[in-house]
Short mmCIF file of N, CA and C in Angstrom, two decimals:
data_model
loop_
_atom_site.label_atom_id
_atom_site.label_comp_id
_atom_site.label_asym_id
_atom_site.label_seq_id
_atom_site.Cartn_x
_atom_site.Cartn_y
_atom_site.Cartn_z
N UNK A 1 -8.73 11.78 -0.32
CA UNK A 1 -8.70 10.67 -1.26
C UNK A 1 -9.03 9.39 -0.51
N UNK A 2 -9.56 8.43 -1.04
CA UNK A 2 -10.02 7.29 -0.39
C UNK A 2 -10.43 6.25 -1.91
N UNK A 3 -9.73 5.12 -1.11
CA UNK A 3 -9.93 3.83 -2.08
C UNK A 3 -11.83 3.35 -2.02
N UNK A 4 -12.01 2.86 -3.63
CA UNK A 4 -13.12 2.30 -3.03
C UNK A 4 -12.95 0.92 -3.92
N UNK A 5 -13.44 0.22 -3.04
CA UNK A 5 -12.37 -1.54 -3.41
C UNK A 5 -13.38 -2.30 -4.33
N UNK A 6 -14.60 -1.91 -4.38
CA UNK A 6 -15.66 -2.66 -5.62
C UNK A 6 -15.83 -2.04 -6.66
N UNK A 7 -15.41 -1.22 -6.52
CA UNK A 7 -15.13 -0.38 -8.24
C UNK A 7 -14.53 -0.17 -9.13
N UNK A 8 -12.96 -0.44 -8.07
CA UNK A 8 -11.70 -0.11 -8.41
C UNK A 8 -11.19 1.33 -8.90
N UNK A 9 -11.82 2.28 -7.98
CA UNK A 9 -11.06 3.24 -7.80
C UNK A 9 -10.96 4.51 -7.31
N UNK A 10 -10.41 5.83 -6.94
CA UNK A 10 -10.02 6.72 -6.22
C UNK A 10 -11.54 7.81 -6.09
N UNK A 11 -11.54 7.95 -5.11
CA UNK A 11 -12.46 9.23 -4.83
C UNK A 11 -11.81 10.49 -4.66
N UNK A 12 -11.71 11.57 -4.80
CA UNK A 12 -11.35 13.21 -4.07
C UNK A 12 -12.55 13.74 -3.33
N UNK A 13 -12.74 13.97 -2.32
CA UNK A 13 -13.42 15.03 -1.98
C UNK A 13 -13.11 15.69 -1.22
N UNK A 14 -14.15 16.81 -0.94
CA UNK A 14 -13.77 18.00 -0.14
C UNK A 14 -14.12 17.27 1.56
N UNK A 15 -13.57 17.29 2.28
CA UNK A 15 -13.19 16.87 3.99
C UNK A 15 -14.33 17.65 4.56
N UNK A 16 -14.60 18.86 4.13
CA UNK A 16 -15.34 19.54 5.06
C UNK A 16 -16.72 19.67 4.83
N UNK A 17 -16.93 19.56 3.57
CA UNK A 17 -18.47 19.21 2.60
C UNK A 17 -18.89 17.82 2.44
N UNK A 18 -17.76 16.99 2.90
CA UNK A 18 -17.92 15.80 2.10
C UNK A 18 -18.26 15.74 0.28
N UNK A 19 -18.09 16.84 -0.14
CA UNK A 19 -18.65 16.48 -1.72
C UNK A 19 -17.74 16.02 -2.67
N UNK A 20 -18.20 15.16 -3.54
CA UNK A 20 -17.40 14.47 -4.16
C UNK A 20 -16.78 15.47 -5.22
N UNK A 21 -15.71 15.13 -5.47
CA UNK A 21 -14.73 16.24 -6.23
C UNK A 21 -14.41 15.55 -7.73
N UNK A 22 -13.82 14.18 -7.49
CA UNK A 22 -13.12 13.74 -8.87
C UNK A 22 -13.94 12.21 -8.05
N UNK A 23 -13.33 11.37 -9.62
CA UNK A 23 -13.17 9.85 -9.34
C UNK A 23 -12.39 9.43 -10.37
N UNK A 24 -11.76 8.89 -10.21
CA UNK A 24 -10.41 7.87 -11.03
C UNK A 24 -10.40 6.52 -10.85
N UNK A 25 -10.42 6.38 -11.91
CA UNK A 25 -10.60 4.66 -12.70
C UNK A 25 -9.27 3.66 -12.38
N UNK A 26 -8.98 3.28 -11.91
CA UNK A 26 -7.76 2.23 -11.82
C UNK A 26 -7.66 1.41 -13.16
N UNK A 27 -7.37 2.08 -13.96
CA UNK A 27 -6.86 1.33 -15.37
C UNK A 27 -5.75 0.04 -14.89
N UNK A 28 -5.91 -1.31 -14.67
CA UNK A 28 -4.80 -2.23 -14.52
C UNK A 28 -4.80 -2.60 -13.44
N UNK A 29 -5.71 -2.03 -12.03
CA UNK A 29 -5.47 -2.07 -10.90
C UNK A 29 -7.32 -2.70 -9.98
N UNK A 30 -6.90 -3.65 -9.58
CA UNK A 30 -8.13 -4.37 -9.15
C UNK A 30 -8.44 -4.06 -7.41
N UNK A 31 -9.64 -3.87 -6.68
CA UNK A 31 -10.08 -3.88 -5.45
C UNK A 31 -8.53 -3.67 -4.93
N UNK A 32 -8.38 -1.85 -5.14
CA UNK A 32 -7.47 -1.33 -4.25
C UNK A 32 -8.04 -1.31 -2.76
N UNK A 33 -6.41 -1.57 -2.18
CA UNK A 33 -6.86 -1.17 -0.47
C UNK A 33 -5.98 -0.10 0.35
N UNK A 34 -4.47 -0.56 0.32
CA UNK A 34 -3.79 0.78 0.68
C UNK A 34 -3.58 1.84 -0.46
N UNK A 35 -3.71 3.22 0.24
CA UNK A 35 -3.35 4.76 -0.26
C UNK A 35 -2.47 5.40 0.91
N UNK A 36 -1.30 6.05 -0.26
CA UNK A 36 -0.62 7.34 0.45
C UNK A 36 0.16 8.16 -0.43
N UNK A 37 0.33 9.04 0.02
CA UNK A 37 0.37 10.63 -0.81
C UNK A 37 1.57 10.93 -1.14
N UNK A 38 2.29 11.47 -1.59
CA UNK A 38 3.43 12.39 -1.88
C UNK A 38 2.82 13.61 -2.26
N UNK A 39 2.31 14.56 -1.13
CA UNK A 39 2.29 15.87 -1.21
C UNK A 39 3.38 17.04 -1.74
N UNK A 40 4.18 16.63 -2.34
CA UNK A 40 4.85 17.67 -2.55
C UNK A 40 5.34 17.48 -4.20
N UNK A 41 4.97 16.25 -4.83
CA UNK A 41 4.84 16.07 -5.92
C UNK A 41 3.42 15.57 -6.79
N UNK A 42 2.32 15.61 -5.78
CA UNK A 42 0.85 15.58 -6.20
C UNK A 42 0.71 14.12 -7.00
N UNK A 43 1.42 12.98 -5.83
CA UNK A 43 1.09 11.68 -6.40
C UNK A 43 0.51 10.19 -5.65
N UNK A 44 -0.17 10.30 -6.13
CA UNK A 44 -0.97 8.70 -5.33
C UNK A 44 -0.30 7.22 -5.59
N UNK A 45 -0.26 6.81 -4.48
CA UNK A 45 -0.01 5.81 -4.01
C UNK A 45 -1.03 4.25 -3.87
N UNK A 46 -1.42 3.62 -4.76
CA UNK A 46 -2.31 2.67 -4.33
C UNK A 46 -2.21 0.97 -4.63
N UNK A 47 -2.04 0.06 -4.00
CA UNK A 47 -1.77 -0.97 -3.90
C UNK A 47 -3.09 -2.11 -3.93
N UNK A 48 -3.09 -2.64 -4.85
CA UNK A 48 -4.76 -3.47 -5.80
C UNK A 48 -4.14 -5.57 -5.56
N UNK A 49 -5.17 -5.36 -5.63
CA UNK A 49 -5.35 -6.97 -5.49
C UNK A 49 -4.73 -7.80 -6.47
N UNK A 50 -4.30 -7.65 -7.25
CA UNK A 50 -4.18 -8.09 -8.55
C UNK A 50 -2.29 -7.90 -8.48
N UNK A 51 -1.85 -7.67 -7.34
CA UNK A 51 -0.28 -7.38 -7.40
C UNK A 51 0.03 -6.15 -7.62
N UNK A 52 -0.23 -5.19 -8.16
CA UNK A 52 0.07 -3.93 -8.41
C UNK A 52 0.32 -3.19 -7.97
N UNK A 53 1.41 -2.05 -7.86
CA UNK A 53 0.81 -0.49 -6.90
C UNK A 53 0.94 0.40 -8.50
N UNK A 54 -0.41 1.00 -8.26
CA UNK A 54 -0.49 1.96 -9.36
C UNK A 54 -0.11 3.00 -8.68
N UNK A 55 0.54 4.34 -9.39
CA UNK A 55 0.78 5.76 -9.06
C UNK A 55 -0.01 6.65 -10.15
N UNK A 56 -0.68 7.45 -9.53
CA UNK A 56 -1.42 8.44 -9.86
C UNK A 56 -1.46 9.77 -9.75
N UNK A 57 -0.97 10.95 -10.44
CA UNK A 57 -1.52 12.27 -10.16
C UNK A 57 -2.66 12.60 -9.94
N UNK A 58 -2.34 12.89 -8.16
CA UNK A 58 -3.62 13.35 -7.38
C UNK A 58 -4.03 14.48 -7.77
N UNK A 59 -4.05 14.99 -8.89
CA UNK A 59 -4.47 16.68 -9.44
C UNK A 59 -5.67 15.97 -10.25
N UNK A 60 -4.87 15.14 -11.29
CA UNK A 60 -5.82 15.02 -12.48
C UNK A 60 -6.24 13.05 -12.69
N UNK A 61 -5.45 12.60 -11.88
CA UNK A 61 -6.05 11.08 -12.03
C UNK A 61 -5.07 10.37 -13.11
N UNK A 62 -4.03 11.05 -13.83
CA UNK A 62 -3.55 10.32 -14.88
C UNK A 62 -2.71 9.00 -14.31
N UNK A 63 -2.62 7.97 -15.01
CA UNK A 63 -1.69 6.92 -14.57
C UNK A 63 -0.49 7.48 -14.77
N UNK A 64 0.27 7.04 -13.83
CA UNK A 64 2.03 7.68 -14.33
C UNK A 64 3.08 6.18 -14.32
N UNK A 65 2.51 5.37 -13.52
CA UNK A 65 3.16 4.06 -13.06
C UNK A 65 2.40 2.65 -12.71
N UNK A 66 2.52 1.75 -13.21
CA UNK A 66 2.36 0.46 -12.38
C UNK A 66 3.18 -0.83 -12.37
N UNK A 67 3.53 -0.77 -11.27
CA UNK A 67 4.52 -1.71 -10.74
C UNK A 67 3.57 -3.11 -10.17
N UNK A 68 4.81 -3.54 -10.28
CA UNK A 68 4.54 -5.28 -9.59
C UNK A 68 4.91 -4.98 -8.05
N UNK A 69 4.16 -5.68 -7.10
CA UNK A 69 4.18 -6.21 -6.14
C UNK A 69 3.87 -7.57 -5.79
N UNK A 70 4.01 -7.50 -4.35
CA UNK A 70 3.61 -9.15 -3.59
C UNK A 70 2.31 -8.80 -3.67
N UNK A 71 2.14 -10.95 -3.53
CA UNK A 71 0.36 -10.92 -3.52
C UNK A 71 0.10 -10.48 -1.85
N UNK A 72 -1.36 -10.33 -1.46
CA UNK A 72 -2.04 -9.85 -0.47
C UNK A 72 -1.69 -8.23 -0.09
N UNK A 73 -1.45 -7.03 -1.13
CA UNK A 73 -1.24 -6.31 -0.26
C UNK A 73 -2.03 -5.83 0.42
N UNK A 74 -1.83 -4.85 1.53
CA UNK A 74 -3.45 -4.35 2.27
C UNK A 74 -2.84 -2.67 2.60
N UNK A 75 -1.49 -2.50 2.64
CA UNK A 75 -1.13 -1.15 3.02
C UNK A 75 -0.02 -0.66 2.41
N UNK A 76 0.23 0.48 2.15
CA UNK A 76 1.29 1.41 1.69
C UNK A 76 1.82 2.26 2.22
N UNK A 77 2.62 3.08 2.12
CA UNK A 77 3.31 4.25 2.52
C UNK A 77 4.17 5.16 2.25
N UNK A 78 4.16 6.27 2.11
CA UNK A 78 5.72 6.97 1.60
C UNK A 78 6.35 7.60 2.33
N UNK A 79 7.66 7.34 2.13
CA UNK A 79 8.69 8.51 2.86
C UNK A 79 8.43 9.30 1.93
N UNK A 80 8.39 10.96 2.49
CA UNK A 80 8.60 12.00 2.17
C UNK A 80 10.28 12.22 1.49
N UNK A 81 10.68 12.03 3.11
CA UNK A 81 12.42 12.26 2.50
C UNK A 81 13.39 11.56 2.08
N UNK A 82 12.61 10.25 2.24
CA UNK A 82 14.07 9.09 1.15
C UNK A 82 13.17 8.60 0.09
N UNK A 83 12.02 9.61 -0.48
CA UNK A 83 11.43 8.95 -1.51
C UNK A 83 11.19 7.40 -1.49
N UNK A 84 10.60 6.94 -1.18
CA UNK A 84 10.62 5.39 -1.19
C UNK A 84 8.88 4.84 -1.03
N UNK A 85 8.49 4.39 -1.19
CA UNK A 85 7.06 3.66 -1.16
C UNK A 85 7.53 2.01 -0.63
N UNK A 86 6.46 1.85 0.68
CA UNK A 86 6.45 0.85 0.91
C UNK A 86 4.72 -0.10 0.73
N UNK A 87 5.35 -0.62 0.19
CA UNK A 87 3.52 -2.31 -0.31
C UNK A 87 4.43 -3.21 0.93
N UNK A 88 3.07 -3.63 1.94
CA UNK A 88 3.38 -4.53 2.87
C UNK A 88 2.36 -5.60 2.36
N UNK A 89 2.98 -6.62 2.07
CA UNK A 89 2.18 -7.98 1.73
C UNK A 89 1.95 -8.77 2.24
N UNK A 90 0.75 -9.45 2.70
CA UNK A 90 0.26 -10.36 3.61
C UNK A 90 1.26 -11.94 2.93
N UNK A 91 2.07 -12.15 1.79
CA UNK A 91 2.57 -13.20 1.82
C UNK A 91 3.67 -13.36 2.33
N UNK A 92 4.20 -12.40 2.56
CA UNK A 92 5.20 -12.31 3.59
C UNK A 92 6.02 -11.33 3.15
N UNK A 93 6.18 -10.38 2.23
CA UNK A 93 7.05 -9.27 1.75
C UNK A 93 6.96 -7.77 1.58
N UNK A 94 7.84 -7.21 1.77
CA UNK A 94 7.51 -5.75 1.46
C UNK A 94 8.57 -5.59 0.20
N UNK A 95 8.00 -4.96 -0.22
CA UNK A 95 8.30 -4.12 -1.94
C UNK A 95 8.42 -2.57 -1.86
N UNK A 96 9.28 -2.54 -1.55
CA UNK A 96 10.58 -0.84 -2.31
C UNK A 96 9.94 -0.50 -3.71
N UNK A 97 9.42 0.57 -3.44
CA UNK A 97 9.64 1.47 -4.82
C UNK A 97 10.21 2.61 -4.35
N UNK A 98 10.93 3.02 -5.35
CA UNK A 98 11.74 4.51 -5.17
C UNK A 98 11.35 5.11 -6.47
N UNK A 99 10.83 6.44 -5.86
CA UNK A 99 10.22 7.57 -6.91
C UNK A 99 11.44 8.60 -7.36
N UNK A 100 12.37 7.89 -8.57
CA UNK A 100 13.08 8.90 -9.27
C UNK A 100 13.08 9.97 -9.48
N UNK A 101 11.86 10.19 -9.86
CA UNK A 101 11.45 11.81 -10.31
C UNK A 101 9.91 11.59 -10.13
N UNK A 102 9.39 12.90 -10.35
CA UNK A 102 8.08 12.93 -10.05
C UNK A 102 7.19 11.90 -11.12
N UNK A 103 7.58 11.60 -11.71
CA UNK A 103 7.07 10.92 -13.55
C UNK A 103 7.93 9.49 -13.25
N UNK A 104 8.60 8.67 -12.80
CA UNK A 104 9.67 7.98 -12.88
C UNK A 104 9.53 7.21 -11.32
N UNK A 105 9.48 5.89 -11.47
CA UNK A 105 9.32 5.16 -10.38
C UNK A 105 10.23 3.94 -10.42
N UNK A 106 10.70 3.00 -9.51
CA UNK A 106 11.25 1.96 -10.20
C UNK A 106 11.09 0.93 -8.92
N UNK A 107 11.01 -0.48 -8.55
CA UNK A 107 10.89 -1.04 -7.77
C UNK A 107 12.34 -1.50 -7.56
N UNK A 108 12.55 -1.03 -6.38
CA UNK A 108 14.74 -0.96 -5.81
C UNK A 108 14.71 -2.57 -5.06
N UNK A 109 13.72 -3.02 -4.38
CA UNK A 109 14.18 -4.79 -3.73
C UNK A 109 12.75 -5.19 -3.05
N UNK A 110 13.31 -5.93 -2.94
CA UNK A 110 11.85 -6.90 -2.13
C UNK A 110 12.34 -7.74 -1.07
N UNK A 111 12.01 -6.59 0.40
CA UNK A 111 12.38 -7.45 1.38
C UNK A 111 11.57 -8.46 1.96
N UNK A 112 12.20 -9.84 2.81
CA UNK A 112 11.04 -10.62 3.07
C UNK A 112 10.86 -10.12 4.54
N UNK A 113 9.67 -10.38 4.71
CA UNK A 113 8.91 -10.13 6.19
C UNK A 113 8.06 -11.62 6.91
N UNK A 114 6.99 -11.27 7.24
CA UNK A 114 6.69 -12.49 7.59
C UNK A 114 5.25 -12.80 7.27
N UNK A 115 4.75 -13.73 6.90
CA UNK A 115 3.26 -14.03 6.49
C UNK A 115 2.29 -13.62 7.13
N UNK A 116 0.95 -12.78 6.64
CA UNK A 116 0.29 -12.27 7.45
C UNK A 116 0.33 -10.97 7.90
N UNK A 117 1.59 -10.02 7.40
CA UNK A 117 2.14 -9.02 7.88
C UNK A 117 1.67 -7.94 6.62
N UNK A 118 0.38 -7.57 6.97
CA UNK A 118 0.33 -6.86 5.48
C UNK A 118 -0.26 -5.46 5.88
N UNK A 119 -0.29 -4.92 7.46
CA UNK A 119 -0.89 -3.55 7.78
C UNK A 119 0.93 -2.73 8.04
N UNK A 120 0.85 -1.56 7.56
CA UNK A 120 2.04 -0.89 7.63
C UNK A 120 1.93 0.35 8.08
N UNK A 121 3.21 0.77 8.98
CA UNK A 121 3.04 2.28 9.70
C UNK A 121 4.65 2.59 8.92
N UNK A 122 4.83 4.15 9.31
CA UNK A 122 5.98 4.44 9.21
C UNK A 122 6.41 5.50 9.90
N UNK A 123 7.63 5.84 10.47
CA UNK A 123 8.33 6.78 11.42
C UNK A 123 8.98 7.77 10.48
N UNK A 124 8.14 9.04 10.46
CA UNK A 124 8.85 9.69 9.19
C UNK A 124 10.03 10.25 9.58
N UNK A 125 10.31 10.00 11.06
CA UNK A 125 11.76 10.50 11.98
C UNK A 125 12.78 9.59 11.72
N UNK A 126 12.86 8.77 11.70
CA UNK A 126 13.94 7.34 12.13
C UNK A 126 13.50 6.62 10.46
N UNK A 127 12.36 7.12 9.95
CA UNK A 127 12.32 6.12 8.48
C UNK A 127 11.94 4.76 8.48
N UNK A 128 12.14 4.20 9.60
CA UNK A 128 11.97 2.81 10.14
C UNK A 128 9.92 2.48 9.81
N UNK A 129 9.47 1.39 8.97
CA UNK A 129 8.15 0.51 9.19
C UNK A 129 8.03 -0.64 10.08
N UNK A 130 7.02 -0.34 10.14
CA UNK A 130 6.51 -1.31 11.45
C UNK A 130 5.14 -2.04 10.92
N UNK A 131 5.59 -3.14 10.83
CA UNK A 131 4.33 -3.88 10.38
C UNK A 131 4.07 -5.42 11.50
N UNK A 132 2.58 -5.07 11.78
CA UNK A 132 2.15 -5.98 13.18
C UNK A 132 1.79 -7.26 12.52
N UNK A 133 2.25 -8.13 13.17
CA UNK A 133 1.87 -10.34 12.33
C UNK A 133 1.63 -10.57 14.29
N UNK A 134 1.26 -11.60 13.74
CA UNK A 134 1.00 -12.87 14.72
C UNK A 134 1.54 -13.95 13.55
N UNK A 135 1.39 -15.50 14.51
CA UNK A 135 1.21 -16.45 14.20
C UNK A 135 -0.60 -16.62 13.83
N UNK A 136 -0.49 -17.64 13.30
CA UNK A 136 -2.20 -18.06 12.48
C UNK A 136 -2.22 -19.84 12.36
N UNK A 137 -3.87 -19.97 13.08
CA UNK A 137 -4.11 -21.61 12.55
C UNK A 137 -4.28 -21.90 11.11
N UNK A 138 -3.77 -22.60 10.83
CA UNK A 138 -4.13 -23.24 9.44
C UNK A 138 -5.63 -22.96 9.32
N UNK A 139 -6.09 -22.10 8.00
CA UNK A 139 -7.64 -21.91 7.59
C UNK A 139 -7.98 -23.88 7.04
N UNK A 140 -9.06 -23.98 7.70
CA UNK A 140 -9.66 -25.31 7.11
C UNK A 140 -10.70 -24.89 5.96
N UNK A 141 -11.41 -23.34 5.86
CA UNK A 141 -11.95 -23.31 5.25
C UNK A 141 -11.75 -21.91 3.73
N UNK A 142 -11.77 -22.81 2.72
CA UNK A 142 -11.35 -21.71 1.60
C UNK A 142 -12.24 -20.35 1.72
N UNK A 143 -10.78 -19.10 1.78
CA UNK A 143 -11.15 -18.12 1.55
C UNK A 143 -11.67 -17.15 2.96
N UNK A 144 -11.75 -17.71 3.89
CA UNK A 144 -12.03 -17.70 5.06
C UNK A 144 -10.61 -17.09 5.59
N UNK A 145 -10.28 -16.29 6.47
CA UNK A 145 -9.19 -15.69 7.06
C UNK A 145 -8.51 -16.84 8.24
N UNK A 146 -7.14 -17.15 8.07
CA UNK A 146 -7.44 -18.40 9.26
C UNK A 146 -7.48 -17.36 11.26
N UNK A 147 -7.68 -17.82 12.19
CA UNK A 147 -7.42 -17.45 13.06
C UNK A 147 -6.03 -17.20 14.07
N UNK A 148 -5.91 -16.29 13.93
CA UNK A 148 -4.65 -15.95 15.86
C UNK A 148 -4.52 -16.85 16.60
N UNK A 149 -3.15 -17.08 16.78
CA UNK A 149 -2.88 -18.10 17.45
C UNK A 149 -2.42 -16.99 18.92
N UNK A 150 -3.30 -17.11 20.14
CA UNK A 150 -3.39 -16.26 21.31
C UNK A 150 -1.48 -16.21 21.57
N UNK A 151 -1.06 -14.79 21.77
CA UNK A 151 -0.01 -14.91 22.71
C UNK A 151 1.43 -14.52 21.43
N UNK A 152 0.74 -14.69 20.39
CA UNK A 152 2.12 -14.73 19.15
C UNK A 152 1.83 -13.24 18.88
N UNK A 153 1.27 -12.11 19.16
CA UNK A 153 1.47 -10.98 18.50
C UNK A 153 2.51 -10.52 18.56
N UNK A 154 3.34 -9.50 17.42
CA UNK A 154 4.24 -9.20 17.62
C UNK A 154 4.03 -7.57 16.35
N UNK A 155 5.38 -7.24 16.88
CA UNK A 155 5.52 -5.86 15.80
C UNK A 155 6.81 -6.14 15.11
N UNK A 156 6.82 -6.04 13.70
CA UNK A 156 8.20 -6.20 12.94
C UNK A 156 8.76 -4.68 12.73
N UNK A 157 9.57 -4.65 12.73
CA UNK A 157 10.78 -3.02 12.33
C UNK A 157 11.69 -3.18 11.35
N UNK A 158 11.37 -2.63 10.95
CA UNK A 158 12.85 -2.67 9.27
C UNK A 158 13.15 -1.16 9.79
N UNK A 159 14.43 -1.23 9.36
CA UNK A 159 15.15 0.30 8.74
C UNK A 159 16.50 0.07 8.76
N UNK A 160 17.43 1.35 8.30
CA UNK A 160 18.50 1.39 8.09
C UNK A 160 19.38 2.02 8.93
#
C-alpha cells in the first residue's frame, strides 16, 4: 500500500510484480502522507492534509472512520498491542486514536510535542514514539520550509 498525495489516494499492489492491484479514493481526506497497517484486522491508517486520519479496510477500500487531527501531519503509526494510532503533527502535537473494535475508532487525547516534530517511529517492544525536531529560523518566505538551526537536533520519546 502506498499513499499517493496528488490524487488523494491509496494504491495496493503486488511487491513482487509491482502491478497495480486496487486504488482507493480518500472520500474527505486531502494529499495523504503518513500510512500504517493493522494487519490483523485488515485496516489502513492514513493521515491527509486537511487534518484528518481516515481508516480504511485494506481488503476492499471502504471508509470505516475519519477523525480529526493536528494540522501538518506527515506520519502515523500503530501499535499492534495497545491498539492505539499515532498522527505526529508538525504543529506541535500528537493525536491518540484507539481502535475499539475493528469498525470503531475514537480519538483518546492529544498530546503536545514540539513544533516541527511531525516524522514518527515506534518501539513495538517498550510502545514508546520517537519523533525527531530541531529548532528552525523563522521562514521569511511564504510556504517555503523555514531552515535548521545547526546543533538543536534532538529525538523526543513519549511512553508509559
Amino acid at each position: 500500500y502506498v499513499n499517493i498525495e496528488d490524487t488523494s489516494e491509496i494504491v495496493c499492489f503486488d511487491s513482487k510484480t509491482f502491478k497495480v492491484l486496487s486504488r482507493y479514493k480518500l472520500v474527505g481526506g486531502e494529499e495523504p502522507s503518513g500510512l500504517a497497517i493493522d494487519r490483523a484486522n485488515s485496516r489502513l491508517f492514513t493521515v491527509c492534509s486537511n487534518k484528518v486520519m481516515l481508516v480504511l479496510d485494506a481488503k476492499t477500500g471502504k471508509h470505516i472512520a475519519k477523525l480529526p487531527i493536528g494540522d501538518g501531519a506527515d506520519g502515523v503509526v500503530f501499535d499492534a498491542t495497545t491498539k492505539l494510532a499515532y498522527s505526529s503533527n508538525g504543529e506541535g502535537t500528537i493525536t491518540v486514536v484507539r481502535e475499539v473494535s475493528a469498525d470503531k475508532f475514537v480519538v483518546e487525547e492529544t498530546i503536545k510535542s514540539e513544533s516541527g516534530a511531525r516524522t514518527i517511529a515506534l518501539d513495538a517492544v517498550t510502545h514508546h514514539i520517537f519523533l525527531p525536531t530541531a529548532n528552525f529560523e523563522k521562514s521569511t518566505v511564504e510556504g517555503q520550509r523555514p531552515k535548521m538551526i545547526p546543533g538543536t537536533f534532538k529525538v523526543l520519546e513519549f511512553g508509559k
